Amino acid sequence: MIKRKGGFAACLFLFVVFLGIAPCAACASPSKSAIQQLIDEAMPGDTVTIPSGEYSGAITIDKRLALVGEPGAVIVNDTAKPALTIIADGVTVSGITIEQRSMEESSAIELAASKATLSKLDIYTHSFGIRLRKSNRNEIADNSIQWLGESGQQVKMSAKRNGIDLYDSHDNVISGNRISSMNDGIYQESSHRNQVTGNRIDHSRYGIHCMYTEGTIIRGNAGSYNVTGAMVMGVTDAIVEDNSFTKQSENVNSQGLLLFDVHTSTIEGNRVEGNRVGFYIEQSSKNDIRNNRIVRNFVGIQFLESEGNELQANDFIANVINAEATDSPDNRLTANFWDNFSGIDANGDGRSDIAYAINPFFQQLTHQTPAFQLFFQSPGMQFLETMMQSDRSSWTMDTEPLMMPAGQQTMAAKHNSYTFWMSLCLLLIGTIIIYNTGVKRT
Amino acid sequence: MKSIKLTKLSVAACLLFLMVMLAGCGGKEYKAVAINEDTAKCAACNMQVKDDAYATQLVTKNGKVHLFDDIGCMHKWEATNPSEEIGASFVRDYNDNEWIKYEDAYYAYDASYRSPMAYGIYSFKDKASADAFVKSQDKGVVMTSAELASHTWQQNTDMMGGMDMSGHDESAHSEMDGDMSMNDASSDAHSN
């Protein structure tokens, strides 16, 4: 009996001790409170400045603040939570370095509010970089996001997460960010009217990845050494212009720009260079593809089951195969430049009188049996290609290909008119001088 | 007498051999192949096939393997290639990535579940774990492969700002690729 009582007392004692220790353990993490405390003490609208130094993470911003880091301000987060969680609208964060060290599914910055400005942040992460959830009208500018890599350690691509990840988030501006070695650089799903401009993405899986978006603008971005520069899927009314996607060739499935299930979008003024496939277009319709430069790719442009697209004034130069097309009727190809094609221009309008037709033979063959790619450009294959001309009328063809690259032509035209007006002016001035002075002297 | 017995025996042996051969032909064993993420590409949508629980594959009767990043892509491929004879198709257990026959798996579906191509279908090796998952999510239905045949295969491509489905999209974000121990503010419904 006594023994039992003693046991009970011991239990009670231990319980009390634990109760006493537990809250301390929770608050024990060294300078956790440093930034959080500043935030908690600040009034909405204040600017909280973080002095240089290392702080530990899992910080939540729950009121409208500006969090500004002085040079050398670093937040290191070992917890499974995001280093920075923003749940209030109108927050500004800038000038901080963030290290998200935990391998748990999380993010360096979790944005669950709107109208935030995130700028000049240096993010190193073992999970997502910046994640937006139902978060609208934010500005994410001039940040750098990188996979937090131990030197020499090869990480499986599927272990990585996306740099900037949008889901159900609209009207955001993402500009001037530099993203490296992530899964997808900028991933947008079911998010509309976002502007992605002037970002640089390299060594990631897909540079820019759109899934089921509307009215997306992708302008002036540069992608290199990714599996695919921009993967645009299930999209309507997008604008993809003035981007450059280069050297996407390391992976067997590499492309510069891939359009899958994309409709009524504009693809203009892009440069795709040195990729395995420049433009890959599948099950896409009514897109306007113009003034692009498709240079030095293995395959310039590849159409599969796509129709009603308009291709105009694109330059295909020094690709191993300029174009392939299967099951793609009713695409309107006019006035593109194909460097492997020798046209005839009898009437001197700069456009060939004979059409450039795309032979689908090789693509059909390798689609069935990819191993036949071994016969790429082999003499036998080329011979077979010339034999298979039976339903030539259904091939995709450029009805009036350019005789000179479109890029050169506009330059030449500009140059020509400039010279013309200049010489006319000089002639006019010369005539006036000679006429006037001539009359006075005599 | 002895020779007759011997003939009988040899005939029996031949028959047995033939039967074994025939049985071997009929019950051709299809196996799921491992996924190499560097080269695996979805046969329907061209995306990389990750070595994760959403990956599926089918083997045609003439031995060709097609990989898919989402079970919906496999369904789409089957619909667009009706002439292909399919030997077997495989899906993965959501919890431990084990390959299982399509027919033997149980499926959990909800429009708000996230998957690579937004078909929102997860596969499980037994009914109990499928039920447990649906219960943990507080939403979704469990289907057998037969019931999946009459599924709409609707992709959840547009949350429309959450207007039309404010009921369940709150926890939609809790599903991110692959494993999940989320800190998403709204992931309370989620556990794994």
XYZ file of C-alpha atoms in Angstrom:
634
model
C 0.000 0.000 0.000
C 2.707 2.394 1.034
C 4.790 1.357 -1.900
C 1.955 2.141 -4.258
C 1.422 5.517 -2.746
C 5.137 6.241 -3.157
C 4.947 5.273 -6.818
C 2.025 7.592 -7.348
C 3.871 10.437 -5.683
C 6.900 9.815 -7.869
C 4.705 9.919 -10.956
C 3.108 13.139 -9.853
C 6.505 14.629 -9.167
C 7.823 13.647 -12.576
C 4.698 15.031 -14.210
C 5.102 18.371 -12.488
C 8.772 18.494 -13.466
C 7.922 17.793 -17.082
C 5.199 20.387 -17.063
C 7.748 22.853 -15.840
C 10.327 21.919 -18.473
C 8.066 21.613 -21.518
C 7.308 25.302 -22.152
C 10.980 26.138 -21.656
C 11.962 23.559 -24.247
C 9.611 25.220 -26.696
C 11.089 28.655 -26.211
C 14.644 27.464 -25.847
C 15.710 27.787 -29.498
C 18.353 30.506 -29.263
C 17.399 33.722 -31.022
C 14.065 32.559 -32.359
C 12.369 35.395 -30.671
C 14.771 38.061 -31.889
C 13.000 38.848 -35.160
C 9.657 37.465 -34.079
C 9.729 39.679 -31.026
C 10.488 42.764 -33.118
C 7.549 41.828 -35.315
C 5.264 41.186 -32.395
C 6.137 44.551 -30.854
C 5.803 46.539 -34.085
C 2.623 48.365 -35.034
C 0.988 47.824 -38.442
C 2.710 50.084 -40.952
C 6.062 50.057 -39.158
C 9.367 49.225 -40.730
C 11.341 46.580 -38.874
C 15.042 46.673 -39.618
C 17.087 43.550 -39.014
C 20.731 44.219 -38.178
C 23.476 42.085 -39.629
C 23.742 38.676 -37.971
C 22.394 35.159 -38.001
C 18.879 34.489 -36.767
C 16.966 31.284 -36.484
C 13.754 30.770 -38.276
C 10.173 29.934 -38.387
C 8.942 33.511 -38.318
C 5.388 34.590 -38.949
C 4.366 38.035 -40.145
C 0.757 38.637 -39.205
C 0.443 42.380 -39.694
C 1.248 44.890 -42.427
C 4.975 45.506 -41.927
C 8.106 46.201 -43.872
C 10.851 43.796 -42.885
C 14.165 45.136 -44.138
C 17.469 43.382 -43.668
C 20.723 45.228 -43.354
C 23.586 43.666 -45.316
C 24.546 40.398 -43.641
C 21.152 39.635 -42.118
C 20.613 35.891 -42.388
C 17.701 33.742 -41.268
C 18.629 30.085 -40.860
C 15.727 27.722 -40.411
C 16.148 24.137 -39.285
C 12.500 23.579 -38.425
C 10.041 21.882 -40.747
C 8.024 25.091 -40.972
C 8.685 27.777 -43.590
C 11.400 30.199 -42.503
C 8.998 33.033 -43.178
C 5.228 32.740 -43.269
C 3.265 35.796 -44.362
C -0.399 35.845 -43.468
C -1.113 39.577 -43.557
C -1.747 41.654 -46.673
C 0.631 44.383 -47.833
C 3.824 43.053 -46.249
C 7.208 44.085 -47.656
C 10.289 41.944 -47.163
C 13.654 42.817 -48.629
C 17.394 42.434 -48.329
C 17.486 39.243 -46.257
C 19.316 35.976 -46.843
C 17.209 32.936 -46.003
C 18.450 29.380 -45.576
C 15.738 26.750 -45.416
C 17.727 23.734 -44.232
C 15.048 21.208 -43.377
C 14.391 18.546 -46.003
C 10.733 18.428 -44.995
C 8.122 19.474 -47.547
C 8.036 23.173 -46.844
C 9.227 26.454 -48.270
C 11.603 29.276 -47.460
C 8.780 31.801 -47.797
C 5.137 30.863 -47.596
C 2.869 33.588 -48.900
C -0.759 33.146 -47.925
C -1.723 36.804 -48.232
C -1.936 39.379 -50.986
C -0.242 42.598 -52.119
C 3.137 41.650 -50.688
C 6.450 42.836 -52.054
C 9.344 40.417 -51.829
C 12.548 41.831 -53.196
C 16.298 41.430 -53.105
C 16.144 38.244 -51.083
C 18.792 35.546 -51.284
C 17.122 32.206 -50.793
C 18.868 28.859 -50.362
C 16.472 26.002 -49.823
C 16.086 22.267 -49.428
C 12.445 22.513 -50.409
C 10.371 25.164 -52.183
C 11.685 28.696 -52.553
C 8.687 31.018 -52.472
C 5.275 29.424 -52.397
C 2.084 31.349 -53.131
C -1.275 29.957 -52.089
C -4.422 31.960 -52.929
C -2.182 34.942 -52.962
C -2.873 37.740 -55.416
C -1.336 40.975 -56.710
C 2.099 40.415 -55.178
C 5.363 41.653 -56.512
C 8.277 39.252 -56.416
C 11.310 40.996 -57.809
C 15.083 40.704 -58.013
C 15.432 37.713 -55.713
C 17.849 34.874 -56.073
C 16.683 31.326 -55.370
C 18.992 28.335 -55.321
C 18.970 24.757 -54.211
C 20.907 24.472 -50.982
C 23.536 22.043 -52.162
C 26.258 20.309 -50.283
C 29.323 20.367 -52.473
C 29.686 17.377 -54.720
C 26.402 15.847 -53.681
C 24.165 14.762 -56.520
C 20.511 15.295 -55.710
C 17.787 13.381 -57.485
C 15.766 15.773 -59.573
C 12.519 14.586 -58.033
C 13.824 15.411 -54.577
C 13.973 19.061 -55.529
C 11.078 21.469 -55.352
C 10.086 24.546 -57.334
C 11.714 27.956 -57.046
C 8.574 30.076 -57.146
C 5.397 28.025 -56.934
C 1.973 29.516 -57.565
C -1.302 27.743 -56.991
C -4.646 29.474 -57.308
C -2.818 32.829 -57.194
C -3.566 35.572 -59.677
C -2.308 38.914 -61.027
C 1.177 38.601 -59.580
C 4.266 40.204 -61.067
C 7.383 38.045 -60.969
C 10.342 39.909 -62.381
C 14.113 39.969 -62.434
C 14.599 36.871 -60.307
C 17.500 34.516 -60.719
C 16.701 30.867 -60.110
C 19.188 28.038 -60.270
C 19.269 24.269 -59.743
C 15.643 23.850 -58.683
C 12.911 21.542 -59.939
C 10.769 24.020 -61.899
C 12.017 27.595 -61.805
C 8.634 29.286 -61.829
C 5.625 26.979 -61.567
C 2.098 28.260 -62.024
C -0.978 26.102 -61.682
C -4.563 27.301 -62.008
C -3.236 30.819 -61.648
C -4.239 33.539 -64.053
C -2.952 36.820 -65.469
C 0.466 36.546 -63.856
C 3.362 38.408 -65.425
C 6.679 36.625 -65.553
C 9.264 39.047 -66.904
C 13.023 39.315 -67.072
C 13.834 36.269 -64.942
C 16.892 34.102 -65.445
C 16.583 30.382 -64.823
C 19.231 27.721 -65.275
C 20.088 24.120 -64.379
C 16.525 23.387 -63.353
C 13.965 20.955 -64.731
C 11.536 23.312 -66.454
C 12.445 26.997 -66.410
C 8.899 28.310 -66.533
C 6.069 25.816 -66.161
C 2.451 26.822 -66.715
C -0.382 24.403 -66.001
C -3.941 25.467 -66.725
C -3.419 29.202 -66.707
C -5.094 32.011 -68.610
C -3.692 35.315 -69.755
C -0.175 34.568 -68.575
C 2.545 36.892 -69.813
C 6.049 35.456 -70.170
C 8.305 38.207 -71.434
C 12.036 38.757 -71.680
C 13.103 35.747 -69.628
C 16.258 33.780 -70.231
C 16.567 30.055 -69.683
C 19.596 27.886 -70.203
C 20.743 24.351 -69.311
C 17.260 23.380 -68.142
C 15.465 20.259 -69.319
C 12.973 22.598 -70.981
C 13.064 26.389 -71.106
C 9.345 26.962 -70.870
C 6.751 24.233 -70.515
C 3.388 25.769 -71.350
C 0.521 23.333 -70.853
C -3.241 23.687 -70.793
C -3.059 27.404 -71.411
C -5.161 29.945 -73.289
C -4.413 33.536 -74.261
C -0.829 33.563 -73.085
C 1.788 35.920 -74.426
C 5.278 34.451 -74.723
C 7.588 37.055 -76.180
C 11.186 38.194 -76.342
C 12.469 35.272 -74.287
C 15.636 33.402 -75.013
C 15.875 29.683 -74.359
C 19.303 28.346 -75.085
C 21.366 25.200 -74.620
C 18.557 23.000 -73.389
C 20.151 19.825 -74.651
C 21.545 17.841 -71.746
C 18.439 15.725 -71.213
C 17.040 13.416 -73.880
C 13.646 15.106 -73.586
C 14.916 18.664 -73.829
C 13.151 21.499 -75.575
C 13.446 25.250 -75.790
C 9.725 25.905 -75.624
C 7.023 23.284 -75.340
C 3.391 24.052 -76.045
C 0.904 21.355 -75.125
C -2.825 22.020 -75.246
C -2.191 25.730 -75.794
C -4.707 27.863 -77.633
C -5.106 31.433 -78.937
C -1.732 32.487 -77.589
C 0.974 34.685 -79.036
C 4.542 33.432 -79.315
C 6.607 36.296 -80.656
C 10.201 37.443 -80.905
C 11.729 34.562 -78.953
C 15.162 33.160 -79.584
C 15.630 29.417 -79.159
C 19.175 28.340 -79.749
C 21.176 25.169 -79.284
C 18.347 23.062 -77.878
C 17.445 19.500 -78.697
C 14.085 20.729 -79.995
C 13.481 24.463 -80.463
C 9.682 24.653 -80.434
C 7.688 21.527 -79.606
C 3.997 22.034 -80.316
C 1.413 19.356 -79.562
C -2.380 19.447 -79.525
C -2.321 23.212 -79.741
C -4.427 25.401 -81.968
C -4.986 28.952 -83.184
C -1.701 30.297 -81.890
C 0.157 33.130 -83.507
C 3.843 32.262 -83.798
C 5.876 35.005 -85.420
C 9.274 36.684 -85.637
C 11.046 33.999 -83.664
C 14.631 32.977 -84.299
C 15.100 29.221 -84.211
C 18.797 28.618 -84.500
C 21.215 25.707 -84.137
C 18.791 23.208 -82.617
C 18.686 19.530 -83.510
C 15.055 19.949 -84.533
C 13.838 23.495 -85.109
C 10.115 23.097 -84.771
C 8.025 19.998 -84.229
C 4.270 19.849 -84.726
C 2.092 17.016 -83.471
C -1.675 17.002 -83.791
C -1.803 20.764 -83.916
C -3.948 22.785 -86.236
C -4.966 26.273 -87.151
C -1.724 27.861 -86.006
C -0.229 30.798 -87.819
C 3.529 30.851 -88.399
C 4.961 33.956 -89.896
C 8.366 35.548 -90.372
C 10.262 33.019 -88.277
C 13.874 32.301 -89.119
C 14.998 28.683 -89.138
C 18.748 28.690 -89.368
C 21.379 25.966 -88.946
C 19.074 23.408 -87.362
C 19.855 19.806 -88.199
C 16.213 19.316 -89.109
C 14.328 22.563 -89.522
C 10.821 21.256 -89.080
C 8.805 18.132 -88.506
C 5.043 17.873 -88.609
C 2.597 14.994 -88.228
C -1.193 15.014 -88.082
C -1.153 18.771 -88.209
C -3.412 20.054 -90.951
C -4.517 23.630 -91.568
C -1.565 25.397 -90.053
C -0.844 28.550 -92.005
C 2.868 28.906 -92.666
C 3.786 31.996 -94.614
C 6.956 33.924 -95.206
C 9.280 32.055 -92.869
C 12.928 31.620 -93.680
C 14.230 28.038 -94.019
C 17.956 27.936 -94.598
C 17.971 24.403 -96.066
C 15.528 25.368 -98.756
C 16.476 26.912 -102.047
C 13.529 28.782 -103.434
C 12.947 30.629 -106.653
C 11.837 34.198 -106.602
C 10.886 35.135 -110.164
C 8.902 38.287 -109.404
C 11.427 39.736 -106.932
C 9.113 40.213 -103.951
C 11.559 38.471 -101.635
C 9.359 35.395 -101.361
C 9.817 32.104 -103.094
C 7.341 31.062 -105.753
C 7.644 27.429 -104.798
C 6.486 26.117 -101.454
C 8.559 24.527 -98.695
C 6.968 21.241 -97.618
C 7.731 19.400 -94.394
C 8.170 15.669 -94.835
C 6.649 13.841 -91.862
C 8.251 10.488 -92.698
C 11.102 10.404 -90.195
C 8.979 11.668 -87.324
C 6.285 9.094 -87.997
C 8.882 6.364 -88.101
C 10.630 7.324 -84.880
C 7.365 7.999 -83.094
C 6.474 4.343 -83.483
C 9.945 3.051 -82.709
C 12.233 5.617 -81.084
C 15.265 3.399 -81.680
C 15.060 4.250 -85.391
C 16.517 7.630 -84.478
C 19.791 5.811 -85.054
C 19.072 6.177 -88.756
C 18.933 9.938 -88.418
C 20.220 11.537 -91.626
C 21.494 8.204 -92.892
C 21.617 7.983 -96.701
C 19.006 5.216 -96.754
C 16.638 7.266 -94.659
C 17.037 10.291 -96.881
C 16.413 8.113 -99.892
C 13.246 6.698 -98.334
C 12.128 10.200 -97.447
C 12.345 11.292 -101.043
C 10.384 8.180 -102.026
C 7.497 8.814 -99.643
C 5.826 11.673 -101.441
C 2.412 10.127 -102.000
C 0.149 12.342 -99.888
C 2.283 15.420 -100.215
C -0.806 17.594 -100.394
C -1.577 16.919 -96.724
C 1.889 17.917 -95.519
C 2.450 21.057 -93.564
C 3.977 23.575 -95.943
C 5.128 27.140 -96.175
C 3.436 28.544 -99.253
C 5.765 31.477 -99.783
C 9.012 31.057 -97.849
C 11.330 34.024 -97.551
C 14.476 34.228 -99.643
C 16.367 36.031 -96.874
C 16.026 35.755 -93.063
C 13.231 37.952 -91.718
C 15.655 39.479 -89.218
C 18.013 40.555 -91.968
C 15.195 41.757 -94.153
C 13.832 44.252 -91.673
C 17.345 45.463 -91.035
C 18.015 45.731 -94.733
C 14.734 47.555 -95.257
C 15.521 49.995 -92.475
C 18.997 50.512 -93.812
C 17.699 51.053 -97.333
C 15.127 53.669 -96.441
C 17.624 55.454 -94.207
C 20.172 55.674 -97.017
C 17.504 56.790 -99.442
C 16.255 59.672 -97.313
C 19.767 60.653 -96.295
C 20.960 60.874 -99.884
C 17.799 62.723 -100.869
C 18.407 65.254 -98.110
C 22.029 65.708 -99.107
C 21.039 66.135 -102.733
C 18.425 68.699 -101.779
C 20.819 70.671 -99.589
C 23.500 70.486 -102.273
C 21.086 71.727 -104.921
C 19.910 74.607 -102.733
C 23.480 75.692 -101.959
C 24.623 75.528 -105.542
C 21.489 77.195 -106.827
C 21.495 80.053 -104.283
C 25.201 80.799 -104.262
C 25.378 80.367 -108.005
C 22.657 83.005 -108.570
C 24.208 85.563 -106.198
C 27.713 85.482 -107.649
C 26.733 86.176 -111.231
C 3.916 -55.178 -72.747
C 6.830 -53.211 -71.504
C 7.194 -51.298 -74.734
C 3.488 -50.327 -74.695
C 3.874 -49.001 -71.190
C 6.903 -47.043 -72.274
C 5.041 -45.533 -75.223
C 2.143 -44.606 -72.958
C 4.528 -42.980 -70.558
C 6.296 -41.024 -73.246
C 2.970 -39.868 -74.710
C 1.913 -38.745 -71.274
C 5.197 -36.940 -70.826
C 4.773 -35.229 -74.185
C 1.247 -34.155 -73.306
C 2.402 -32.834 -69.961
C 5.205 -30.937 -71.637
C 2.769 -29.472 -74.175
C 0.385 -28.462 -71.411
C 3.140 -26.747 -69.503
C 4.231 -24.934 -72.647
C 0.709 -23.813 -73.448
C 0.096 -22.723 -69.896
C 3.332 -20.754 -70.064
C 2.187 -19.019 -73.233
C -1.260 -18.196 -71.918
C -0.181 -16.788 -68.580
C 2.428 -14.371 -69.847
C 3.808 -12.555 -66.878
C 3.997 -8.771 -67.217
C 6.185 -6.858 -64.845
C 6.394 -3.213 -64.002
C 9.684 -1.574 -64.955
C 11.645 0.802 -62.777
C 11.521 4.484 -63.651
C 14.618 6.372 -64.680
C 13.793 10.004 -64.109
C 16.452 11.199 -66.541
C 14.714 9.667 -69.525
C 11.150 8.847 -68.494
C 8.602 10.930 -70.357
C 4.839 10.694 -70.184
C 3.519 9.116 -73.379
C 0.485 11.387 -73.289
C 1.526 14.807 -72.002
C 5.342 14.867 -72.496
C 6.143 15.743 -68.921
C 8.907 14.052 -67.021
C 7.694 10.978 -65.153
C 8.916 11.220 -61.618
C 9.648 8.134 -59.601
C 6.741 8.902 -57.300
C 3.312 7.620 -56.334
C 1.561 9.266 -59.293
C 3.555 7.349 -61.914
C 1.735 4.630 -63.833
C 2.690 2.367 -66.704
C 1.245 -0.077 -69.156
C 2.787 -2.875 -71.170
C 1.347 -3.698 -74.564
C 0.982 -7.295 -75.758
C 3.999 -6.841 -77.990
C 6.086 -5.825 -75.030
C 6.265 -2.051 -75.322
C 6.225 -0.124 -72.077
C 4.564 3.278 -71.875
C 5.072 5.450 -68.821
C 2.692 8.113 -67.553
C 3.010 10.826 -64.937
C -0.646 10.653 -63.933
C -3.213 7.875 -64.122
C -5.416 10.253 -66.117
C -2.758 10.396 -68.853
C -2.800 6.595 -69.049
C -6.565 6.663 -69.440
C -6.267 9.295 -72.140
C -3.614 7.289 -73.958
C -5.795 4.166 -73.908
C -8.675 6.178 -75.320
C -6.573 7.663 -78.117
C -4.821 4.396 -79.002
C -7.719 1.928 -79.143
C -5.855 -0.380 -81.508
C -3.087 -1.124 -79.009
C -3.558 -4.358 -77.133
C -2.702 -3.840 -73.517
C -1.098 -6.723 -71.663
C -1.104 -5.193 -68.216
C -1.166 -1.839 -66.542
C 0.296 -0.848 -63.223
C -0.259 1.881 -60.685
C 1.503 2.622 -57.436
C 0.535 2.496 -53.834
C 0.246 6.054 -52.595
C 2.005 5.298 -49.336
C 4.943 3.081 -50.256
C 5.222 3.438 -54.085
C 4.895 -0.317 -54.591
C 3.788 -1.280 -58.110
C 0.365 -2.918 -58.162
C -1.843 -4.193 -60.921
C -4.387 -1.631 -62.095
C -7.228 -4.110 -61.501
C -6.162 -4.904 -57.955
C -5.777 -1.333 -56.752
C -8.266 0.877 -54.956
C -8.586 4.491 -55.966
C -9.332 7.631 -54.036
C -10.628 10.626 -55.925
C -11.567 14.166 -55.159
C -11.411 17.205 -57.443
C -9.246 18.947 -54.879
C -6.570 16.230 -54.669
C -3.520 17.432 -56.502
C -1.703 15.302 -59.047
C 0.705 16.171 -61.898
C -2.028 16.571 -64.508
C -4.803 17.490 -62.072
C -6.875 14.340 -62.495
C -6.942 14.011 -58.712
C -6.855 10.217 -58.476
C -4.567 8.392 -56.032
C -4.078 4.622 -55.993
C -3.767 2.284 -53.009
C -2.938 -1.388 -52.647
C -5.821 -2.156 -50.318
C -9.210 -0.731 -49.486
C -8.258 0.009 -45.898
C -5.473 2.427 -46.769
C -7.636 4.130 -49.403
C -10.407 4.541 -46.848
C -7.933 5.815 -44.298
C -6.603 8.405 -46.736
C -10.064 9.667 -47.671
C -10.917 9.866 -44.009
C -7.776 11.849 -43.261
C -8.689 14.294 -46.015
C -12.304 14.601 -44.944
C -13.309 14.447 -48.569
C -13.145 12.163 -51.571
C -14.528 8.813 -52.637
C -12.965 5.366 -52.863
C -13.394 3.439 -56.104
C -12.437 0.030 -57.419
C -10.879 -0.253 -60.867
C -14.289 -1.290 -62.223
C -15.889 1.809 -60.784
C -13.023 3.900 -62.138
C -14.016 2.791 -65.643
C -17.155 4.907 -65.398
C -15.318 7.859 -63.832
C -15.653 11.215 -65.600
C -11.882 11.812 -65.701
C -12.480 15.491 -65.212
C -9.318 17.503 -64.689
C -9.471 20.128 -62.018
C -7.938 22.833 -64.123
C -9.441 25.942 -62.692
C -9.999 26.960 -59.136
C -11.484 30.276 -60.355
C -10.135 32.015 -57.327
C -11.922 29.529 -55.156
C -15.289 31.089 -55.922
C -17.011 28.006 -57.190
C -15.699 25.505 -54.743
C -15.055 27.324 -51.550
C -16.071 24.170 -49.762
C -13.086 22.061 -50.538
C -10.413 24.085 -52.158
C -9.299 25.362 -48.808
C -7.283 22.249 -48.322
C -6.513 21.848 -52.003
C -3.176 23.398 -51.465
C -2.277 20.947 -48.840
C -1.417 18.442 -51.519
C 1.915 19.089 -53.023
C 3.894 16.727 -55.182
C 4.989 13.639 -53.486
C 5.272 13.230 -49.796
C 3.751 15.709 -47.547
C 4.204 16.941 -44.120
C 2.959 20.339 -44.741
C 3.002 23.524 -42.897
C 0.564 25.148 -45.160
C -1.659 27.352 -43.112
C -4.653 25.499 -44.448
C -3.375 21.994 -44.286
C -5.191 21.085 -41.166
C -7.257 18.562 -43.053
C -4.162 16.873 -44.142
C -2.058 14.267 -42.512
C 0.339 11.743 -43.768
